[in-house]
JSON list of C-alpha atoms in Angstrom, two decimals:
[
{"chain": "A", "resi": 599, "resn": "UNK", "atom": "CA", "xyz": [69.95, 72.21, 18.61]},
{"chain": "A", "resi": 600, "resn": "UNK", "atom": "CA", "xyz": [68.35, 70.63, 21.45]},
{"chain": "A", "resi": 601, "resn": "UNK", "atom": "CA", "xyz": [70.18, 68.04, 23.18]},
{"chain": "A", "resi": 602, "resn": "UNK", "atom": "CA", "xyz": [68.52, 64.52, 23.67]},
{"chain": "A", "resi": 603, "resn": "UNK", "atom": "CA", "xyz": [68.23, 63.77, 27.17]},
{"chain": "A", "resi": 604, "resn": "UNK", "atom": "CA", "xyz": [69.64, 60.30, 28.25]},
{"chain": "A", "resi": 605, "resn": "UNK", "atom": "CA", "xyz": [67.47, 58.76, 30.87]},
{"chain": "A", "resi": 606, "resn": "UNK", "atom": "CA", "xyz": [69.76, 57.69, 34.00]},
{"chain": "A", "resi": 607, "resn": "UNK", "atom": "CA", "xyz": [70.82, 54.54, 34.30]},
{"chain": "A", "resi": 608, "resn": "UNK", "atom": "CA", "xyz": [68.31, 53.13, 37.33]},
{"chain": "A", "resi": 609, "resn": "UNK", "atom": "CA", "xyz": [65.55, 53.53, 34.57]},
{"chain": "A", "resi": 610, "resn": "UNK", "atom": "CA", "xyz": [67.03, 52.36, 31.44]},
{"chain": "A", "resi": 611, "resn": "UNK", "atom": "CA", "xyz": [68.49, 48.82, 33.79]},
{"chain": "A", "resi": 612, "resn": "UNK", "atom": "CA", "xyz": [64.70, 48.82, 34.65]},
{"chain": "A", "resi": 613, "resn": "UNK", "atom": "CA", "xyz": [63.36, 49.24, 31.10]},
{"chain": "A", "resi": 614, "resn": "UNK", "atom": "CA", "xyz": [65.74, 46.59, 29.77]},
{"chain": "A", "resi": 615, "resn": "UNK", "atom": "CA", "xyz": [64.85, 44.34, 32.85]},
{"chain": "A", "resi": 616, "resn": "UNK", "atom": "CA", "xyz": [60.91, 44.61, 32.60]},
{"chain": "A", "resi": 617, "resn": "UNK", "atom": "CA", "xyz": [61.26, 43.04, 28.54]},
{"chain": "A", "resi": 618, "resn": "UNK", "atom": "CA", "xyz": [62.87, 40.24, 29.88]},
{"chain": "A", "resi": 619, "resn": "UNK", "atom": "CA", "xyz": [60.97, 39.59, 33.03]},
{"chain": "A", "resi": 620, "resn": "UNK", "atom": "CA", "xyz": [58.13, 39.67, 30.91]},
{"chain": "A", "resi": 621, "resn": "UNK", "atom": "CA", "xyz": [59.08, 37.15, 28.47]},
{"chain": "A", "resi": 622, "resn": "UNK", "atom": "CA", "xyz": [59.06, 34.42, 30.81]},
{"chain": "A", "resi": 623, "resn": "UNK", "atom": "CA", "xyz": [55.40, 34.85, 31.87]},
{"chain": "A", "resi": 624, "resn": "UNK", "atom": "CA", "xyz": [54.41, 35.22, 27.77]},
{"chain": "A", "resi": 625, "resn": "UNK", "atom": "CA", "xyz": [56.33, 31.65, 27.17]},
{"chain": "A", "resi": 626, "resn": "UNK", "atom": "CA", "xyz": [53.78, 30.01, 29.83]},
{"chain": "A", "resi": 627, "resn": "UNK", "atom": "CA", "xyz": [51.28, 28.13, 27.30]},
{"chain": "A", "resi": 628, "resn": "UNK", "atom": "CA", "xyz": [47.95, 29.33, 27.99]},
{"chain": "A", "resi": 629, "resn": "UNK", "atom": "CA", "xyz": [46.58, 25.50, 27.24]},
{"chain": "A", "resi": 630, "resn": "UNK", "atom": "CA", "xyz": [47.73, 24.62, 31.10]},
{"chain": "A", "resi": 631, "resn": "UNK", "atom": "CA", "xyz": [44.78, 26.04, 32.61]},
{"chain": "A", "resi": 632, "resn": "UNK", "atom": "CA", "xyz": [42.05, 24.23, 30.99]},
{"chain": "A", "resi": 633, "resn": "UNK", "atom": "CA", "xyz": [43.76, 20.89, 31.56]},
{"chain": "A", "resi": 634, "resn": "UNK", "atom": "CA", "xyz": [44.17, 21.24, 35.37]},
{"chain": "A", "resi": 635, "resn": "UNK", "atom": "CA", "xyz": [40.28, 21.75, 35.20]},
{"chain": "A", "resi": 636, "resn": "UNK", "atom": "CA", "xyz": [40.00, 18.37, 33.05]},
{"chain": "A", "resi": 637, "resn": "UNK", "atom": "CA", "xyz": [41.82, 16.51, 35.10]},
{"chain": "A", "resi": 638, "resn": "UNK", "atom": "CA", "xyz": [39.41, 16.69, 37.86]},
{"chain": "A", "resi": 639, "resn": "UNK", "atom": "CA", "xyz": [37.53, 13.41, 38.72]},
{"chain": "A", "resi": 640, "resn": "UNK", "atom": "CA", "xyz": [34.44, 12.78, 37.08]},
{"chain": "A", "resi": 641, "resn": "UNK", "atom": "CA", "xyz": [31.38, 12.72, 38.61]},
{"chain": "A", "resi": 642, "resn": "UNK", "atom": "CA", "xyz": [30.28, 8.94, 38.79]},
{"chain": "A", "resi": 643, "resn": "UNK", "atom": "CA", "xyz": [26.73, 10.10, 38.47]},
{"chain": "A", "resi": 644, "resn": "UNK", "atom": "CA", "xyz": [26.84, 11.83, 34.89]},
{"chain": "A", "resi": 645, "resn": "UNK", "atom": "CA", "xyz": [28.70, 8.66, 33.73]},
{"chain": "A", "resi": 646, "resn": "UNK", "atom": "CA", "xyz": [26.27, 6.26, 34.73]},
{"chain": "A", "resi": 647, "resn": "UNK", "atom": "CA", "xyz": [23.69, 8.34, 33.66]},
{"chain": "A", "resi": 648, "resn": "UNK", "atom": "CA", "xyz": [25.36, 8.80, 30.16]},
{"chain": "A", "resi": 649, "resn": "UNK", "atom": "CA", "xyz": [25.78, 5.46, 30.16]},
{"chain": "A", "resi": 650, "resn": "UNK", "atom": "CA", "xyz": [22.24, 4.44, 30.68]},
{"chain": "A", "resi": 651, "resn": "UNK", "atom": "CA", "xyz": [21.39, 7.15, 27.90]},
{"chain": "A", "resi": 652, "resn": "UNK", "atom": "CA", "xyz": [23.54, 5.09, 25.42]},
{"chain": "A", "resi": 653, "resn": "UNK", "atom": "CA", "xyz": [21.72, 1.43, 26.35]},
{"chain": "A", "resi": 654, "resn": "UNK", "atom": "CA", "xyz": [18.87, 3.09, 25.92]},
{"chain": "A", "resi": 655, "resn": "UNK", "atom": "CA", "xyz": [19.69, 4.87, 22.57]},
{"chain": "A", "resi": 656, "resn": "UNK", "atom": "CA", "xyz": [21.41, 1.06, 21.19]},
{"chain": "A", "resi": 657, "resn": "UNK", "atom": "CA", "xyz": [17.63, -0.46, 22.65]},
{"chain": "A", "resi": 658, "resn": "UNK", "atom": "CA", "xyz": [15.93, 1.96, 20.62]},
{"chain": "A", "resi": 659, "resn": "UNK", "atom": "CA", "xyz": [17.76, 1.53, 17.82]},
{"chain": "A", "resi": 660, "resn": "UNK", "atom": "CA", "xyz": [17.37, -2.05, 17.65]},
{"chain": "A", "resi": 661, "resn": "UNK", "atom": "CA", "xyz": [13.99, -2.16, 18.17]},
{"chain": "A", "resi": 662, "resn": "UNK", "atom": "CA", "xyz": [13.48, 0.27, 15.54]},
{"chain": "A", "resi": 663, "resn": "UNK", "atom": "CA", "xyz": [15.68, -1.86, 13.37]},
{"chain": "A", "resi": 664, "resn": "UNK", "atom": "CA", "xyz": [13.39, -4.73, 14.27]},
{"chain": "A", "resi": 665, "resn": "UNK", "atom": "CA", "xyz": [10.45, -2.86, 13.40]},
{"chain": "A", "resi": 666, "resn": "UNK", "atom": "CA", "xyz": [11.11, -2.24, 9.75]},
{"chain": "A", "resi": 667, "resn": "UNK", "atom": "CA", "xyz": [12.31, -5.58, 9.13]},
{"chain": "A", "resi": 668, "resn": "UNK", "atom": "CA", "xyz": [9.04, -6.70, 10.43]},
{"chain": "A", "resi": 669, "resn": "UNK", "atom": "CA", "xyz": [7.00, -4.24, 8.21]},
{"chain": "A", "resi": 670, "resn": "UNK", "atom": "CA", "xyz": [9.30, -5.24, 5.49]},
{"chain": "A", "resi": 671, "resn": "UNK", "atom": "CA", "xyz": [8.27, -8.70, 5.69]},
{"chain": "A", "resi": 672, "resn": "UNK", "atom": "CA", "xyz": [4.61, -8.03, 6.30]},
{"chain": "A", "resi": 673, "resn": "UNK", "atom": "CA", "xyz": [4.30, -6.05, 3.30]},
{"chain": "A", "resi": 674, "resn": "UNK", "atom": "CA", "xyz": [6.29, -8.99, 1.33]},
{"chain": "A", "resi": 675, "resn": "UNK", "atom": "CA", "xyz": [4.18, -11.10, 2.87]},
{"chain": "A", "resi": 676, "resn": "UNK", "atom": "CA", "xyz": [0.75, -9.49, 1.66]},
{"chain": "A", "resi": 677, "resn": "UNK", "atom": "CA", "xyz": [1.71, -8.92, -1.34]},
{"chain": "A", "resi": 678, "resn": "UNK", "atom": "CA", "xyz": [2.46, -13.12, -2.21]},
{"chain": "A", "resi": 679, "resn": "UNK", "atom": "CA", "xyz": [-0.90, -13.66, -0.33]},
{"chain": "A", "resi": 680, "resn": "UNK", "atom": "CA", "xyz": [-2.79, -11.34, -2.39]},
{"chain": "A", "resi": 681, "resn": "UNK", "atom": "CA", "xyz": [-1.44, -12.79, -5.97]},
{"chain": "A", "resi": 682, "resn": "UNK", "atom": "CA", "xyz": [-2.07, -16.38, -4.28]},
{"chain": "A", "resi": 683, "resn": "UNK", "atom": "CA", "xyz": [-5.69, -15.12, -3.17]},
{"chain": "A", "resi": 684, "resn": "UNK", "atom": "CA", "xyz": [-5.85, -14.00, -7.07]},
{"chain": "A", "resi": 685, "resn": "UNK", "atom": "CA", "xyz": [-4.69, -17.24, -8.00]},
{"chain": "A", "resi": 686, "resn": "UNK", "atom": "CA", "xyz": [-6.90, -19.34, -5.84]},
{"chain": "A", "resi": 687, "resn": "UNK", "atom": "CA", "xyz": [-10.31, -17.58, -6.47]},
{"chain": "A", "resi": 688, "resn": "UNK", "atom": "CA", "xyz": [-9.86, -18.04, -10.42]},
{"chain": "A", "resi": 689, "resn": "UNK", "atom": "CA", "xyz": [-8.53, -21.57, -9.79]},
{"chain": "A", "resi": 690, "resn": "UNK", "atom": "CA", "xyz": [-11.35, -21.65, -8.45]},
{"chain": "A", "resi": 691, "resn": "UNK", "atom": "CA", "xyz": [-14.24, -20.08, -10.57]},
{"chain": "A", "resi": 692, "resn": "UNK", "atom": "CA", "xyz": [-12.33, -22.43, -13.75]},
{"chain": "A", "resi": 693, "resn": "UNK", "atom": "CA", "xyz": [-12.50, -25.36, -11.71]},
{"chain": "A", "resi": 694, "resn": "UNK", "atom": "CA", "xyz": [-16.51, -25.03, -12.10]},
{"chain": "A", "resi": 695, "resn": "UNK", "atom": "CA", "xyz": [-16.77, -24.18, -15.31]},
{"chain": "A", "resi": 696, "resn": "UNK", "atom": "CA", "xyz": [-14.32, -27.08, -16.70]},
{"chain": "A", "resi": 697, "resn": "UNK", "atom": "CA", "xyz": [-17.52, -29.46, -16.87]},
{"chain": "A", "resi": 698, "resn": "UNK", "atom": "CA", "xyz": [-19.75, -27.06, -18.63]},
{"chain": "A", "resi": 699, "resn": "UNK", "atom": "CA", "xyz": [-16.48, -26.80, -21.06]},
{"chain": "A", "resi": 700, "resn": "UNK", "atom": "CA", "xyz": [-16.16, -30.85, -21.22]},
{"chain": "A", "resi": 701, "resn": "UNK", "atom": "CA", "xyz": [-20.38, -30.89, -21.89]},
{"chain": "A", "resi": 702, "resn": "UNK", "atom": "CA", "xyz": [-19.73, -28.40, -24.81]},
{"chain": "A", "resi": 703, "resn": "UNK", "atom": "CA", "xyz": [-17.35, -30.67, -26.40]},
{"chain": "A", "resi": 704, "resn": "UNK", "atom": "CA", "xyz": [-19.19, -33.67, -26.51]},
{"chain": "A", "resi": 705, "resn": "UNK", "atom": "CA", "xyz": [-21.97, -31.79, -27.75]},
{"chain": "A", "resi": 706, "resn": "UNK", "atom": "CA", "xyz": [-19.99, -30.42, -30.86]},
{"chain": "A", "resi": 707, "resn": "UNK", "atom": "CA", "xyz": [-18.82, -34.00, -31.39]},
{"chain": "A", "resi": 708, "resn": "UNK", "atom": "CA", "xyz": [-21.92, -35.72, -30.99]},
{"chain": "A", "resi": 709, "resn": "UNK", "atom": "CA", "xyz": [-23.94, -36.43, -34.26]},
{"chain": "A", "resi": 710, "resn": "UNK", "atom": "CA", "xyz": [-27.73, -37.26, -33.49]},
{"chain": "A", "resi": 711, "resn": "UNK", "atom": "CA", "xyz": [-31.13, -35.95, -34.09]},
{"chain": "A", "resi": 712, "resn": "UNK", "atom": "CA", "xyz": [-31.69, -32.30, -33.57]},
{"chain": "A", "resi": 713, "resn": "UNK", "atom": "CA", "xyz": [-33.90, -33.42, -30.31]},
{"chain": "A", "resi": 714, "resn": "UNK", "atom": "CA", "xyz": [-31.24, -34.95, -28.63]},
{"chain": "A", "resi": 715, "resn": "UNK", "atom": "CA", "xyz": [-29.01, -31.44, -29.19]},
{"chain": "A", "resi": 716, "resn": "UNK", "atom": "CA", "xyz": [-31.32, -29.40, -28.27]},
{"chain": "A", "resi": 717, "resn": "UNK", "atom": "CA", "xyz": [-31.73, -31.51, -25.07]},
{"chain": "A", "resi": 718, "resn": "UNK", "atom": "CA", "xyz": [-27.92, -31.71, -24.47]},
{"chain": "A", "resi": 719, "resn": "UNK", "atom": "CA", "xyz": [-27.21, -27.89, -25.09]},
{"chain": "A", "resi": 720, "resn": "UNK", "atom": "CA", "xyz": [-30.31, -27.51, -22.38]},
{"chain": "A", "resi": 721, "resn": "UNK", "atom": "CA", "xyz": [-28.73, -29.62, -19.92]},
{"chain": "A", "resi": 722, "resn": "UNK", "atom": "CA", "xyz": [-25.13, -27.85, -20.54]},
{"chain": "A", "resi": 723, "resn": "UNK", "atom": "CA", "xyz": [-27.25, -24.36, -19.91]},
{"chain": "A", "resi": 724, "resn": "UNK", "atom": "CA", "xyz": [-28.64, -25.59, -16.69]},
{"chain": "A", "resi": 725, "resn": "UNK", "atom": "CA", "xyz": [-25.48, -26.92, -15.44]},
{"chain": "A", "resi": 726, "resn": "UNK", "atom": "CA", "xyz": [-23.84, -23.71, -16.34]},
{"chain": "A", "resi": 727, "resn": "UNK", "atom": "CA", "xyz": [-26.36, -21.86, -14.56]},
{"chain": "A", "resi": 728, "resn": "UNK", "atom": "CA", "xyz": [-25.62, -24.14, -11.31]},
{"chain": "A", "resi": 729, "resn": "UNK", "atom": "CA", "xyz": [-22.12, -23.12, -11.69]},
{"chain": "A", "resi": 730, "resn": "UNK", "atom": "CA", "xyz": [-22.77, -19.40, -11.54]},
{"chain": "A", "resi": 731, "resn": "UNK", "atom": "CA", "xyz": [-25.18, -20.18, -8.43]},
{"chain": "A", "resi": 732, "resn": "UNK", "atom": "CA", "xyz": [-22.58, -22.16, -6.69]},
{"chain": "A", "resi": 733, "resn": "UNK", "atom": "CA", "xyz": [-20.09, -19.24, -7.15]},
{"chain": "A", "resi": 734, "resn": "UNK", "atom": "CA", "xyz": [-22.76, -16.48, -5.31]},
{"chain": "A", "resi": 735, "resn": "UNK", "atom": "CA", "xyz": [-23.51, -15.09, -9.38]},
{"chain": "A", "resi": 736, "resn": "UNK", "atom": "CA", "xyz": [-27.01, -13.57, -9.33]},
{"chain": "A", "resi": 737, "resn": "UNK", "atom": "CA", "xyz": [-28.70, -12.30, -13.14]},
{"chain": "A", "resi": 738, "resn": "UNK", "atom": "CA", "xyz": [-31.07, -9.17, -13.14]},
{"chain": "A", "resi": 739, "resn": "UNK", "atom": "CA", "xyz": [-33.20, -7.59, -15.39]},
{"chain": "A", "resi": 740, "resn": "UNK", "atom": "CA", "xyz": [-36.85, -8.33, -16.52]},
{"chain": "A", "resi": 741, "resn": "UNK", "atom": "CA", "xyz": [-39.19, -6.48, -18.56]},
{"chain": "A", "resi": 742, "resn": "UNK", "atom": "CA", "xyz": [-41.33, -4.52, -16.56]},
{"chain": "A", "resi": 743, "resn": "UNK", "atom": "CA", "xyz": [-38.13, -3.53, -13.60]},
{"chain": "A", "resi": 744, "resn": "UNK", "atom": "CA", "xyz": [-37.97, 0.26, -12.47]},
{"chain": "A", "resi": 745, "resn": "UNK", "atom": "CA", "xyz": [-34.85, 1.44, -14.71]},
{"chain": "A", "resi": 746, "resn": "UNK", "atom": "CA", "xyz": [-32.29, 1.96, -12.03]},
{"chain": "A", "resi": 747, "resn": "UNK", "atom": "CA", "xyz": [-28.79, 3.86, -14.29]},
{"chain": "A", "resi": 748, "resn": "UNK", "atom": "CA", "xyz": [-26.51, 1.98, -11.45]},
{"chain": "A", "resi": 749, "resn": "UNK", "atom": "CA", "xyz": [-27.38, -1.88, -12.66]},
{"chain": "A", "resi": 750, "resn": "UNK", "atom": "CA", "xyz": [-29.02, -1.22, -16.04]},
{"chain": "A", "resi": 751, "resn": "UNK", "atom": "CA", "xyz": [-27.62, 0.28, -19.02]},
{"chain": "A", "resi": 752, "resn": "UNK", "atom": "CA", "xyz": [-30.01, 2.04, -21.27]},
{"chain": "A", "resi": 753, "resn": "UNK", "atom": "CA", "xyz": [-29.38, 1.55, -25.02]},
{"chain": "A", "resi": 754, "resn": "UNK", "atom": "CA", "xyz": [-33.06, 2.50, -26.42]},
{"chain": "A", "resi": 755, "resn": "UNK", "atom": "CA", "xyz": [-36.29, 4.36, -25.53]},
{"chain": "A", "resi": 756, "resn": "UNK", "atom": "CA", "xyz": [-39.10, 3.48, -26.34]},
{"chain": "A", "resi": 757, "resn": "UNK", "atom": "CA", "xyz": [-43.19, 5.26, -25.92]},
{"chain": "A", "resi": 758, "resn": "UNK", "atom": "CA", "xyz": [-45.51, 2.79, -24.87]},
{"chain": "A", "resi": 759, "resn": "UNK", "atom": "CA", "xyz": [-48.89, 3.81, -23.03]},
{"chain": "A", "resi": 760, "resn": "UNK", "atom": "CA", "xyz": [-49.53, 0.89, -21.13]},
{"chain": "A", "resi": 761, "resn": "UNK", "atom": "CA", "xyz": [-45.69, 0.38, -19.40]},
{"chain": "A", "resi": 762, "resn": "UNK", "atom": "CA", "xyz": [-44.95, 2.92, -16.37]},
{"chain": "A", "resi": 763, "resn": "UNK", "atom": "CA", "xyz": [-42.43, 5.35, -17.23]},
{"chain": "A", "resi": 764, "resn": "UNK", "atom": "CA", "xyz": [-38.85, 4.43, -16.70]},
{"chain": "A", "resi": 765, "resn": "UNK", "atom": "CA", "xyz": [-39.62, 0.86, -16.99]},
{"chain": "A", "resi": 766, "resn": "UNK", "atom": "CA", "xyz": [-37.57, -1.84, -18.60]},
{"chain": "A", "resi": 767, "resn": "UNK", "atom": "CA", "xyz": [-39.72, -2.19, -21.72]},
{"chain": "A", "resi": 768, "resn": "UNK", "atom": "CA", "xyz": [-37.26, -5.29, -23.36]},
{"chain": "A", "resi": 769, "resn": "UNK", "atom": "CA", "xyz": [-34.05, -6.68, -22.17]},
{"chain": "A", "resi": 770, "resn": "UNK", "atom": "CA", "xyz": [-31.27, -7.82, -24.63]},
{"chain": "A", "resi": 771, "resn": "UNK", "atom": "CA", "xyz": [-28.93, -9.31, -22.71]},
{"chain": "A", "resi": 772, "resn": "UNK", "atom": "CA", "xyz": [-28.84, -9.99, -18.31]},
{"chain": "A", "resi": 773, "resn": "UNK", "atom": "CA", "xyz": [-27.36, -8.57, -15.79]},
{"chain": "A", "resi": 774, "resn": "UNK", "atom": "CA", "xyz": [-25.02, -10.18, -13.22]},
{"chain": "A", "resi": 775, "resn": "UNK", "atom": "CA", "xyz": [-23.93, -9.27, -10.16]},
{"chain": "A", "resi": 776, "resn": "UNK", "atom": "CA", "xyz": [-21.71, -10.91, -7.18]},
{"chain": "A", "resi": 777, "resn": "UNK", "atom": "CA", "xyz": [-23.09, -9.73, -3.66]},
{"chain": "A", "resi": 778, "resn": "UNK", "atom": "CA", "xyz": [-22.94, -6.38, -3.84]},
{"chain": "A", "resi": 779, "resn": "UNK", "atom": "CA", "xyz": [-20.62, -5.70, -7.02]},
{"chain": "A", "resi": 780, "resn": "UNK", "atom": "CA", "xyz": [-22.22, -5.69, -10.36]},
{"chain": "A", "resi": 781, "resn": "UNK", "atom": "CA", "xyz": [-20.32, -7.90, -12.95]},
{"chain": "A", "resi": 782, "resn": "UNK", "atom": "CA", "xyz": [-22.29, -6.40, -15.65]},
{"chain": "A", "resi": 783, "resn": "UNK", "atom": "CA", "xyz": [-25.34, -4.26, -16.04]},
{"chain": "A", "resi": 784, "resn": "UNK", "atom": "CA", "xyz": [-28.44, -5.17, -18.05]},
{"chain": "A", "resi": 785, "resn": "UNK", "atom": "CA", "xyz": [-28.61, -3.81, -21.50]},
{"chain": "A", "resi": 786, "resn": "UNK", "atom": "CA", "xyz": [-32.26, -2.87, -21.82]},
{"chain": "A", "resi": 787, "resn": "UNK", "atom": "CA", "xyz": [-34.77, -0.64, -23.76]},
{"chain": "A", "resi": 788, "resn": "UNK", "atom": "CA", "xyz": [-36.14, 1.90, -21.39]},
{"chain": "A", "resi": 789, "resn": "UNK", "atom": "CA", "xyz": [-39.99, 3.40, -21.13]},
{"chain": "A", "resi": 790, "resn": "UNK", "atom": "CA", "xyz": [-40.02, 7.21, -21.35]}
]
């Protein structure tokens, strides 16, 4: 058998004294060394310019803030004028025509001659007609027009030798328009 060979006794009080010397330097916390770097002054620059950085951010926020509460109560705002513009404008167009209305009436409850009828349901005509004038309400469409599809709606055609082709040959009932818009075409019979 081999014997074990005992190291001498300088080397084994150094092995047993290295463990222990070395335990002392393990217990150090490691967290020391980044605190003795944040515990160095800051630099007064960085912290007024981080400083201005964060009025500025609050400034923008704000007026950001503002912003939408402005556009908020614009598009409120449009909205209530655009149902009171709706309001107005056939407030408006009713207000004319409540005379025509009151001339229809008395008409209906007048008894008389068929003269005088005639005469009153005349006068209501023209007076409805002024209304529709007053209000910017042109009528189109006469026999004999070039047939245009945009402002005349074509329910018949009709051959006729004497009439230009694609001419209004009869109308049956006006057109009106307001400006530019058309309120309603004119139903007419059409010239091939």
């Amino acid at each position: 058998m081999a014997k074990k060979k005992t190291p001498p006794a300088d080397e084994t009080a150094k092995t047993q004294a290295a463990p222990e010397a070395e335990a002392p330097e393990a217990e150090v916390p490691q967290a020391e060394a980044p605190e003795t770097g944040a515990q160095e002054a800051p630099d007064p620059e960085a912290a007024e310019k981080l400083a201005a950085l964060e009025k500025q951010t609050a400034d923008l926020n704000d007026r950001l803030l503002r912003t939408l509460a402005e556009y908020d109560n614009y598009r409120k705002r449009s909205v209530r004028e655009k149902e009171q513009a709706y309001a107005d404008s056939k407030a408006a167009v009713l207000t004319e025509l409540l005379p025509v209305l009151d001339n229809f009436e008395r008409a209906a409850a007048a008894a008389g001659e068929y003269a005088d009828y005639r005469k009153g349901v005349e006068m209501i005509f023209s007076q409805l007609q002024a209304a529709f004038a007053k209000l910017g309400v042109e009528s189109f469409g006469a026999a004999g027009d070039a047939f245009d599809p945009n402002v005349h709606n074509a329910v018949m055609h009709t051959e006729d030798a004497d009439a230009p082709e694609n001419s209004v040959a009869q109308v049956f009932s006006k057109g009106y328009r307001l400006g530019d818009r058309v309120l309603r075409p004119a139903t007419v019979q059409v010239v091939n």
